[in-house]
C-alpha cells in the first residue's frame, strides 16, 4: 500500500517542526520514523461529523479482524495478523481486501497455532508490527471501522498504536455484536459462529483474519438492512439507538 503523495516531505516538515523528535527518528531509523509519523497523522481528527449524517446505504466502512497470540494485550500478547475488507453501504467489495502476517517477536502458544493455523515458521520473515500497522492504517484510511466483539480488537490496536507511534485509535467503530443485541435482545449468546449460522452465511476460514473479516462484512450487510426497518437510516441514528438499548 503506497502512502499519499507528498507524505515524505510532510514527514520531514514534521521532524523540523517537532512533530517527531529527532531522537525518535535516530532510534527507529528513517523508514520506521516515517511510518510512525504517517500513523500519527492518520490517527488525528478521524471523528468527522459528516459521517454521522451519512446514510448507512452510502457509508464507507472497513470490516476488520485481528489474530493474536492470546487475549491480553496488557500482559504481553501480540498481534499475529491483520485482515480487512472494504464495503460501500451493504455491498462487500471482495476485490478490495487487506491481509498481512506480523512477526510478534514472541513465542506463539501451540493452542493459538492450532486455532489460527499460524506457525512460528510462517511469521519468521513477516513484517514487523510497525510495518504491518502502517499498511493497515493506510488501507483503512478515514473509513468507519466494523468488527465483531470489537473490544478485543480495539484494545490490541490501541496498544499497538501507542507502542509504535504514541497514537490512539480515533476511528468510529461499529460492533456487529452490539447490533445483534439491539435486533434480538433475548438471545442467549452472540458469538460470531452462531450469528453467521442464523443468518445463513457460510462459515469458512474461521479464525483467519481475512476470512473472519469477510464473514463479518456479510453479517454487517444483512444487519444494515434490518436496522433500516427500525427507522435507523444514518450512523448517528444507529449510535443513538445503541446508546439507549
PDB file of C-alpha atoms in Angstrom:
ATOM      1  CA  UNK A   1       0.000   0.000   0.000  1.00  0.00           C
ATOM      2  CA  UNK A   2       1.545   3.286  -1.093  1.00  0.00           C
ATOM      3  CA  UNK A   3       1.444   6.372   1.069  1.00  0.00           C
ATOM      4  CA  UNK A   4      -0.211   9.559  -0.130  1.00  0.00           C
ATOM      5  CA  UNK A   5       1.882  11.629  -2.475  1.00  0.00           C
ATOM      6  CA  UNK A   6       3.963  14.169  -0.646  1.00  0.00           C
ATOM      7  CA  UNK A   7       3.834  12.326   2.665  1.00  0.00           C
ATOM      8  CA  UNK A   8       7.615  12.028   2.792  1.00  0.00           C
ATOM      9  CA  UNK A   9       8.126  15.783   2.539  1.00  0.00           C
ATOM     10  CA  UNK A  10       5.379  16.237   5.109  1.00  0.00           C
ATOM     11  CA  UNK A  11       7.227  13.885   7.393  1.00  0.00           C
ATOM     12  CA  UNK A  12      10.418  15.901   7.223  1.00  0.00           C
ATOM     13  CA  UNK A  13       8.397  19.066   7.828  1.00  0.00           C
ATOM     14  CA  UNK A  14       7.011  17.314  10.886  1.00  0.00           C
ATOM     15  CA  UNK A  15      10.521  16.488  12.006  1.00  0.00           C
ATOM     16  CA  UNK A  16      11.611  20.103  11.617  1.00  0.00           C
ATOM     17  CA  UNK A  17       8.502  21.370  13.405  1.00  0.00           C
ATOM     18  CA  UNK A  18       8.986  18.980  16.309  1.00  0.00           C
ATOM     19  CA  UNK A  19       6.137  16.605  15.474  1.00  0.00           C
ATOM     20  CA  UNK A  20       8.532  13.652  15.622  1.00  0.00           C
ATOM     21  CA  UNK A  21      11.596  14.315  17.773  1.00  0.00           C
ATOM     22  CA  UNK A  22      14.929  13.748  16.051  1.00  0.00           C
ATOM     23  CA  UNK A  23      15.913  11.427  18.883  1.00  0.00           C
ATOM     24  CA  UNK A  24      12.958   9.207  17.973  1.00  0.00           C
ATOM     25  CA  UNK A  25      13.974   9.244  14.330  1.00  0.00           C
ATOM     26  CA  UNK A  26      17.514   8.222  15.179  1.00  0.00           C
ATOM     27  CA  UNK A  27      16.323   5.366  17.388  1.00  0.00           C
ATOM     28  CA  UNK A  28      13.793   3.949  14.937  1.00  0.00           C
ATOM     29  CA  UNK A  29      15.614   4.724  11.708  1.00  0.00           C
ATOM     30  CA  UNK A  30      14.302   6.824   8.840  1.00  0.00           C
ATOM     31  CA  UNK A  31      11.776   4.342   7.436  1.00  0.00           C
ATOM     32  CA  UNK A  32      10.269   3.393  10.812  1.00  0.00           C
ATOM     33  CA  UNK A  33      10.105   7.032  11.858  1.00  0.00           C
ATOM     34  CA  UNK A  34       8.340   7.838   8.590  1.00  0.00           C
ATOM     35  CA  UNK A  35       5.822   5.041   9.238  1.00  0.00           C
ATOM     36  CA  UNK A  36       5.277   6.328  12.774  1.00  0.00           C
ATOM     37  CA  UNK A  37       4.646   9.860  11.523  1.00  0.00           C
ATOM     38  CA  UNK A  38       2.146   8.607   8.941  1.00  0.00           C
ATOM     39  CA  UNK A  39       0.259   6.583  11.573  1.00  0.00           C
ATOM     40  CA  UNK A  40       0.139   9.552  13.931  1.00  0.00           C
ATOM     41  CA  UNK A  41      -1.118  11.883  11.224  1.00  0.00           C
ATOM     42  CA  UNK A  42      -3.864   9.434  10.179  1.00  0.00           C
ATOM     43  CA  UNK A  43      -4.964   8.996  13.792  1.00  0.00           C
ATOM     44  CA  UNK A  44      -5.783  12.681  14.124  1.00  0.00           C
ATOM     45  CA  UNK A  45      -9.303  14.024  13.642  1.00  0.00           C
ATOM     46  CA  UNK A  46     -10.997  10.810  12.473  1.00  0.00           C
ATOM     47  CA  UNK A  47     -14.343  11.547  14.083  1.00  0.00           C
ATOM     48  CA  UNK A  48     -15.644  13.676  11.234  1.00  0.00           C
ATOM     49  CA  UNK A  49     -19.195  14.890  11.998  1.00  0.00           C
ATOM     50  CA  UNK A  50     -20.353  14.273   8.421  1.00  0.00           C
ATOM     51  CA  UNK A  51     -20.030  10.518   8.985  1.00  0.00           C
ATOM     52  CA  UNK A  52     -22.891  10.707  11.489  1.00  0.00           C
ATOM     53  CA  UNK A  53     -25.355  12.065   8.921  1.00  0.00           C
ATOM     54  CA  UNK A  54     -24.228   9.862   6.023  1.00  0.00           C
ATOM     55  CA  UNK A  55     -26.946   7.335   5.096  1.00  0.00           C
ATOM     56  CA  UNK A  56     -25.917   3.805   6.006  1.00  0.00           C
ATOM     57  CA  UNK A  57     -26.500   2.876   2.367  1.00  0.00           C
ATOM     58  CA  UNK A  58     -23.708   5.262   1.368  1.00  0.00           C
ATOM     59  CA  UNK A  59     -21.345   4.741   4.301  1.00  0.00           C
ATOM     60  CA  UNK A  60     -17.776   3.705   3.514  1.00  0.00           C
ATOM     61  CA  UNK A  61     -16.662   1.107   6.031  1.00  0.00           C
ATOM     62  CA  UNK A  62     -13.766  -1.271   6.537  1.00  0.00           C
ATOM     63  CA  UNK A  63     -14.568  -4.539   8.290  1.00  0.00           C
ATOM     64  CA  UNK A  64     -11.508  -5.886  10.075  1.00  0.00           C
ATOM     65  CA  UNK A  65     -10.252  -8.645  12.316  1.00  0.00           C
ATOM     66  CA  UNK A  66      -7.025  -9.461  14.144  1.00  0.00           C
ATOM     67  CA  UNK A  67      -5.476 -12.740  15.173  1.00  0.00           C
ATOM     68  CA  UNK A  68      -3.336 -12.522  18.297  1.00  0.00           C
ATOM     69  CA  UNK A  69      -1.057 -14.660  20.443  1.00  0.00           C
ATOM     70  CA  UNK A  70      -3.557 -14.511  23.302  1.00  0.00           C
ATOM     71  CA  UNK A  71      -6.318 -12.376  24.759  1.00  0.00           C
ATOM     72  CA  UNK A  72      -4.490  -9.905  26.999  1.00  0.00           C
ATOM     73  CA  UNK A  73      -2.509  -7.175  25.280  1.00  0.00           C
ATOM     74  CA  UNK A  74      -1.657  -5.674  28.669  1.00  0.00           C
ATOM     75  CA  UNK A  75       0.259  -8.806  29.619  1.00  0.00           C
ATOM     76  CA  UNK A  76       2.406  -9.119  26.533  1.00  0.00           C
ATOM     77  CA  UNK A  77       0.168 -10.773  23.942  1.00  0.00           C
ATOM     78  CA  UNK A  78       0.836  -9.522  20.403  1.00  0.00           C
ATOM     79  CA  UNK A  79      -0.901  -9.197  17.040  1.00  0.00           C
ATOM     80  CA  UNK A  80      -0.254 -12.093  14.636  1.00  0.00           C
ATOM     81  CA  UNK A  81      -2.218 -10.921  11.599  1.00  0.00           C
ATOM     82  CA  UNK A  82      -4.439  -8.181  10.201  1.00  0.00           C
ATOM     83  CA  UNK A  83      -7.357  -8.795   7.848  1.00  0.00           C
ATOM     84  CA  UNK A  84      -9.804  -6.304   6.365  1.00  0.00           C
ATOM     85  CA  UNK A  85     -12.282  -5.753   3.541  1.00  0.00           C
ATOM     86  CA  UNK A  86     -13.907  -2.553   2.291  1.00  0.00           C
ATOM     87  CA  UNK A  87     -17.656  -2.024   1.969  1.00  0.00           C
ATOM     88  CA  UNK A  88     -19.880   0.584   0.346  1.00  0.00           C
ATOM     89  CA  UNK A  89     -23.210   0.567   2.104  1.00  0.00           C
ATOM     90  CA  UNK A  90     -24.225  -3.097   2.317  1.00  0.00           C
ATOM     91  CA  UNK A  91     -22.013  -4.139  -0.616  1.00  0.00           C
ATOM     92  CA  UNK A  92     -18.909  -6.176   0.256  1.00  0.00           C
ATOM     93  CA  UNK A  93     -16.054  -5.143  -2.060  1.00  0.00           C
ATOM     94  CA  UNK A  94     -14.321  -8.500  -2.147  1.00  0.00           C
ATOM     95  CA  UNK A  95     -11.720  -7.194  -4.601  1.00  0.00           C
ATOM     96  CA  UNK A  96     -10.564  -4.626  -2.013  1.00  0.00           C
ATOM     97  CA  UNK A  97      -9.081  -6.653   0.799  1.00  0.00           C
ATOM     98  CA  UNK A  98      -6.046  -6.464   3.055  1.00  0.00           C
ATOM     99  CA  UNK A  99      -4.122  -9.233   4.790  1.00  0.00           C
ATOM    100  CA  UNK A 100      -0.728  -9.492   6.411  1.00  0.00           C
ATOM    101  CA  UNK A 101       1.001 -11.651   8.949  1.00  0.00           C
ATOM    102  CA  UNK A 102       3.031  -9.963  11.677  1.00  0.00           C
ATOM    103  CA  UNK A 103       6.234 -11.121  13.328  1.00  0.00           C
ATOM    104  CA  UNK A 104       5.183 -10.924  17.015  1.00  0.00           C
ATOM    105  CA  UNK A 105       8.769 -11.394  18.258  1.00  0.00           C
ATOM    106  CA  UNK A 106       7.443 -13.666  20.993  1.00  0.00           C
ATOM    107  CA  UNK A 107       6.584 -17.362  21.094  1.00  0.00           C
ATOM    108  CA  UNK A 108       3.271 -18.406  19.583  1.00  0.00           C
ATOM    109  CA  UNK A 109       1.462 -20.735  22.004  1.00  0.00           C
ATOM    110  CA  UNK A 110       0.636 -24.145  20.487  1.00  0.00           C
ATOM    111  CA  UNK A 111      -3.103 -23.710  21.090  1.00  0.00           C
ATOM    112  CA  UNK A 112      -3.026 -20.449  19.107  1.00  0.00           C
ATOM    113  CA  UNK A 113      -1.309 -22.231  16.226  1.00  0.00           C
ATOM    114  CA  UNK A 114      -3.986 -24.917  16.422  1.00  0.00           C
ATOM    115  CA  UNK A 115      -6.725 -22.262  16.384  1.00  0.00           C
ATOM    116  CA  UNK A 116      -5.364 -19.940  13.683  1.00  0.00           C
ATOM    117  CA  UNK A 117      -3.048 -22.156  11.655  1.00  0.00           C
ATOM    118  CA  UNK A 118      -0.273 -19.589  12.087  1.00  0.00           C
ATOM    119  CA  UNK A 119       3.038 -21.286  12.873  1.00  0.00           C
ATOM    120  CA  UNK A 120       6.310 -19.774  14.119  1.00  0.00           C
ATOM    121  CA  UNK A 121       7.872 -20.538  10.726  1.00  0.00           C
ATOM    122  CA  UNK A 122       5.176 -18.536   8.933  1.00  0.00           C
ATOM    123  CA  UNK A 123       5.963 -15.325  10.821  1.00  0.00           C
ATOM    124  CA  UNK A 124       9.756 -15.511  10.798  1.00  0.00           C
ATOM    125  CA  UNK A 125      10.010 -13.306   7.698  1.00  0.00           C
ATOM    126  CA  UNK A 126       6.723 -11.450   8.270  1.00  0.00           C
ATOM    127  CA  UNK A 127       6.636  -7.645   8.577  1.00  0.00           C
ATOM    128  CA  UNK A 128       7.333  -6.024  11.927  1.00  0.00           C
ATOM    129  CA  UNK A 129       4.419  -4.604  13.902  1.00  0.00           C
ATOM    130  CA  UNK A 130       5.018  -1.027  12.786  1.00  0.00           C
ATOM    131  CA  UNK A 131       5.319  -2.068   9.121  1.00  0.00           C
ATOM    132  CA  UNK A 132       2.091  -4.088   9.227  1.00  0.00           C
ATOM    133  CA  UNK A 133       0.275  -1.419  11.234  1.00  0.00           C
ATOM    134  CA  UNK A 134       1.371   1.286   8.798  1.00  0.00           C
ATOM    135  CA  UNK A 135       0.000  -0.677   5.829  1.00  0.00           C
ATOM    136  CA  UNK A 136      -3.233  -1.492   7.672  1.00  0.00           C
ATOM    137  CA  UNK A 137      -3.809   2.151   8.604  1.00  0.00           C
ATOM    138  CA  UNK A 138      -3.112   3.201   5.014  1.00  0.00           C
ATOM    139  CA  UNK A 139      -5.707   0.667   3.825  1.00  0.00           C
ATOM    140  CA  UNK A 140      -8.454   1.792   6.220  1.00  0.00           C
ATOM    141  CA  UNK A 141      -7.792   5.498   5.637  1.00  0.00           C
ATOM    142  CA  UNK A 142     -10.662   7.576   7.026  1.00  0.00           C
ATOM    143  CA  UNK A 143     -13.347   4.874   6.812  1.00  0.00           C
ATOM    144  CA  UNK A 144     -15.620   3.899   9.663  1.00  0.00           C
ATOM    145  CA  UNK A 145     -14.478   0.549  11.084  1.00  0.00           C
ATOM    146  CA  UNK A 146     -16.637  -2.532  11.685  1.00  0.00           C
ATOM    147  CA  UNK A 147     -15.715  -5.532  13.832  1.00  0.00           C
ATOM    148  CA  UNK A 148     -17.416  -8.284  15.797  1.00  0.00           C
ATOM    149  CA  UNK A 149     -16.897  -8.083  19.574  1.00  0.00           C
ATOM    150  CA  UNK A 150     -14.702  -5.098  18.832  1.00  0.00           C
ATOM    151  CA  UNK A 151     -13.387  -4.528  22.367  1.00  0.00           C
ATOM    152  CA  UNK A 152     -10.668  -7.164  21.845  1.00  0.00           C
ATOM    153  CA  UNK A 153      -9.538  -5.780  18.502  1.00  0.00           C
ATOM    154  CA  UNK A 154      -9.675  -2.145  19.630  1.00  0.00           C
ATOM    155  CA  UNK A 155      -7.589  -2.943  22.722  1.00  0.00           C
ATOM    156  CA  UNK A 156      -4.881  -4.612  20.641  1.00  0.00           C
ATOM    157  CA  UNK A 157      -4.959  -1.847  18.026  1.00  0.00           C
ATOM    158  CA  UNK A 158      -4.658   0.856  20.663  1.00  0.00           C
ATOM    159  CA  UNK A 159      -1.796  -0.958  22.355  1.00  0.00           C
ATOM    160  CA  UNK A 160      -0.012  -1.365  19.012  1.00  0.00           C
ATOM    161  CA  UNK A 161      -0.607   2.257  18.023  1.00  0.00           C
ATOM    162  CA  UNK A 162       0.721   3.531  21.323  1.00  0.00           C
ATOM    163  CA  UNK A 163       3.686   1.166  21.355  1.00  0.00           C
ATOM    164  CA  UNK A 164       4.809   2.032  17.836  1.00  0.00           C
ATOM    165  CA  UNK A 165       3.627   5.604  17.342  1.00  0.00           C
ATOM    166  CA  UNK A 166       2.319   7.083  20.598  1.00  0.00           C
ATOM    167  CA  UNK A 167      -1.077   7.354  18.905  1.00  0.00           C
ATOM    168  CA  UNK A 168      -4.618   6.225  19.686  1.00  0.00           C
ATOM    169  CA  UNK A 169      -7.360   4.695  17.556  1.00  0.00           C
ATOM    170  CA  UNK A 170      -9.730   7.557  16.795  1.00  0.00           C
ATOM    171  CA  UNK A 171     -11.817   5.967  14.025  1.00  0.00           C
ATOM    172  CA  UNK A 172     -15.512   5.441  14.613  1.00  0.00           C
ATOM    173  CA  UNK A 173     -16.288   1.744  15.164  1.00  0.00           C
ATOM    174  CA  UNK A 174     -19.456  -0.284  14.605  1.00  0.00           C
ATOM    175  CA  UNK A 175     -19.722  -3.535  16.574  1.00  0.00           C
ATOM    176  CA  UNK A 176     -21.863  -6.225  14.914  1.00  0.00           C
ATOM    177  CA  UNK A 177     -22.280  -7.974  18.250  1.00  0.00           C
ATOM    178  CA  UNK A 178     -23.934  -4.855  19.674  1.00  0.00           C
ATOM    179  CA  UNK A 179     -26.204  -4.640  16.635  1.00  0.00           C
ATOM    180  CA  UNK A 180     -27.202  -8.291  17.107  1.00  0.00           C
ATOM    181  CA  UNK A 181     -28.127  -7.458  20.704  1.00  0.00           C
ATOM    182  CA  UNK A 182     -30.165  -4.487  19.522  1.00  0.00           C
ATOM    183  CA  UNK A 183     -32.068  -6.588  16.997  1.00  0.00           C
ATOM    184  CA  UNK A 184     -32.617  -9.544  19.299  1.00  0.00           C
ATOM    185  CA  UNK A 185     -32.021  -8.710  22.979  1.00  0.00           C
ATOM    186  CA  UNK A 186     -33.444 -12.047  24.140  1.00  0.00           C
ATOM    187  CA  UNK A 187     -30.700 -14.180  22.582  1.00  0.00           C
ATOM    188  CA  UNK A 188     -28.655 -16.361  24.931  1.00  0.00           C
ATOM    189  CA  UNK A 189     -25.409 -15.741  23.054  1.00  0.00           C
ATOM    190  CA  UNK A 190     -23.887 -13.518  20.409  1.00  0.00           C
ATOM    191  CA  UNK A 191     -20.847 -15.453  19.247  1.00  0.00           C
ATOM    192  CA  UNK A 192     -19.830 -14.974  15.628  1.00  0.00           C
ATOM    193  CA  UNK A 193     -20.384 -18.618  14.672  1.00  0.00           C
ATOM    194  CA  UNK A 194     -23.971 -18.776  15.905  1.00  0.00           C
ATOM    195  CA  UNK A 195     -24.862 -15.431  14.324  1.00  0.00           C
ATOM    196  CA  UNK A 196     -23.375 -16.472  10.981  1.00  0.00           C
ATOM    197  CA  UNK A 197     -25.312 -19.729  11.146  1.00  0.00           C
ATOM    198  CA  UNK A 198     -28.522 -17.882  11.992  1.00  0.00           C
ATOM    199  CA  UNK A 199     -28.074 -15.542   9.008  1.00  0.00           C
ATOM    200  CA  UNK A 200     -27.290 -18.397   6.619  1.00  0.00           C
ATOM    201  CA  UNK A 201     -23.718 -17.212   5.987  1.00  0.00           C
ATOM    202  CA  UNK A 202     -21.290 -19.980   5.086  1.00  0.00           C
ATOM    203  CA  UNK A 203     -18.570 -20.399   7.708  1.00  0.00           C
ATOM    204  CA  UNK A 204     -15.166 -20.882   6.121  1.00  0.00           C
ATOM    205  CA  UNK A 205     -11.605 -19.889   7.012  1.00  0.00           C
ATOM    206  CA  UNK A 206     -12.720 -19.260  10.593  1.00  0.00           C
ATOM    207  CA  UNK A 207     -10.043 -17.711  12.838  1.00  0.00           C
ATOM    208  CA  UNK A 208      -8.223 -16.387   9.789  1.00  0.00           C
ATOM    209  CA  UNK A 209      -8.180 -12.577   9.980  1.00  0.00           C
ATOM    210  CA  UNK A 210      -9.314 -12.048   6.392  1.00  0.00           C
ATOM    211  CA  UNK A 211     -11.792 -14.934   6.456  1.00  0.00           C
ATOM    212  CA  UNK A 212     -13.424 -13.594   9.615  1.00  0.00           C
ATOM    213  CA  UNK A 213     -13.481 -10.083   8.128  1.00  0.00           C
ATOM    214  CA  UNK A 214     -15.315 -11.280   5.017  1.00  0.00           C
ATOM    215  CA  UNK A 215     -17.901 -13.205   7.042  1.00  0.00           C
ATOM    216  CA  UNK A 216     -18.421 -10.282   9.441  1.00  0.00           C
ATOM    217  CA  UNK A 217     -18.845  -7.994   6.421  1.00  0.00           C
ATOM    218  CA  UNK A 218     -21.705 -10.158   5.152  1.00  0.00           C
ATOM    219  CA  UNK A 219     -23.215 -10.108   8.639  1.00  0.00           C
ATOM    220  CA  UNK A 220     -22.990  -6.298   8.766  1.00  0.00           C
ATOM    221  CA  UNK A 221     -24.562  -6.030   5.311  1.00  0.00           C
ATOM    222  CA  UNK A 222     -27.534  -8.105   6.402  1.00  0.00           C
ATOM    223  CA  UNK A 223     -27.928  -6.243   9.682  1.00  0.00           C
ATOM    224  CA  UNK A 224     -27.809  -2.909   7.884  1.00  0.00           C
ATOM    225  CA  UNK A 225     -30.993  -3.731   6.005  1.00  0.00           C
ATOM    226  CA  UNK A 226     -32.675  -4.873   9.203  1.00  0.00           C
ATOM    227  CA  UNK A 227     -31.796  -1.782  11.246  1.00  0.00           C
ATOM    228  CA  UNK A 228     -33.180   0.387   8.459  1.00  0.00           C
ATOM    229  CA  UNK A 229     -36.533  -1.321   9.071  1.00  0.00           C
ATOM    230  CA  UNK A 230     -36.233   0.048  12.634  1.00  0.00           C
ATOM    231  CA  UNK A 231     -36.111   3.633  11.270  1.00  0.00           C
ATOM    232  CA  UNK A 232     -32.341   3.762  11.647  1.00  0.00           C
ATOM    233  CA  UNK A 233     -31.006   5.387   8.495  1.00  0.00           C
ATOM    234  CA  UNK A 234     -27.708   7.034   9.478  1.00  0.00           C
ATOM    235  CA  UNK A 235     -24.692   6.222  11.637  1.00  0.00           C
ATOM    236  CA  UNK A 236     -25.879   8.856  14.109  1.00  0.00           C
ATOM    237  CA  UNK A 237     -29.248   7.114  14.344  1.00  0.00           C
ATOM    238  CA  UNK A 238     -27.509   3.802  14.968  1.00  0.00           C
ATOM    239  CA  UNK A 239     -25.270   5.173  17.715  1.00  0.00           C
ATOM    240  CA  UNK A 240     -28.232   6.864  19.389  1.00  0.00           C
ATOM    241  CA  UNK A 241     -30.284   3.659  19.369  1.00  0.00           C
ATOM    242  CA  UNK A 242     -27.370   1.577  20.668  1.00  0.00           C
ATOM    243  CA  UNK A 243     -26.731   4.010  23.493  1.00  0.00           C
ATOM    244  CA  UNK A 244     -30.360   3.664  24.612  1.00  0.00           C
ATOM    245  CA  UNK A 245     -30.571  -0.105  24.182  1.00  0.00           C
TER     246      UNK A 245
END
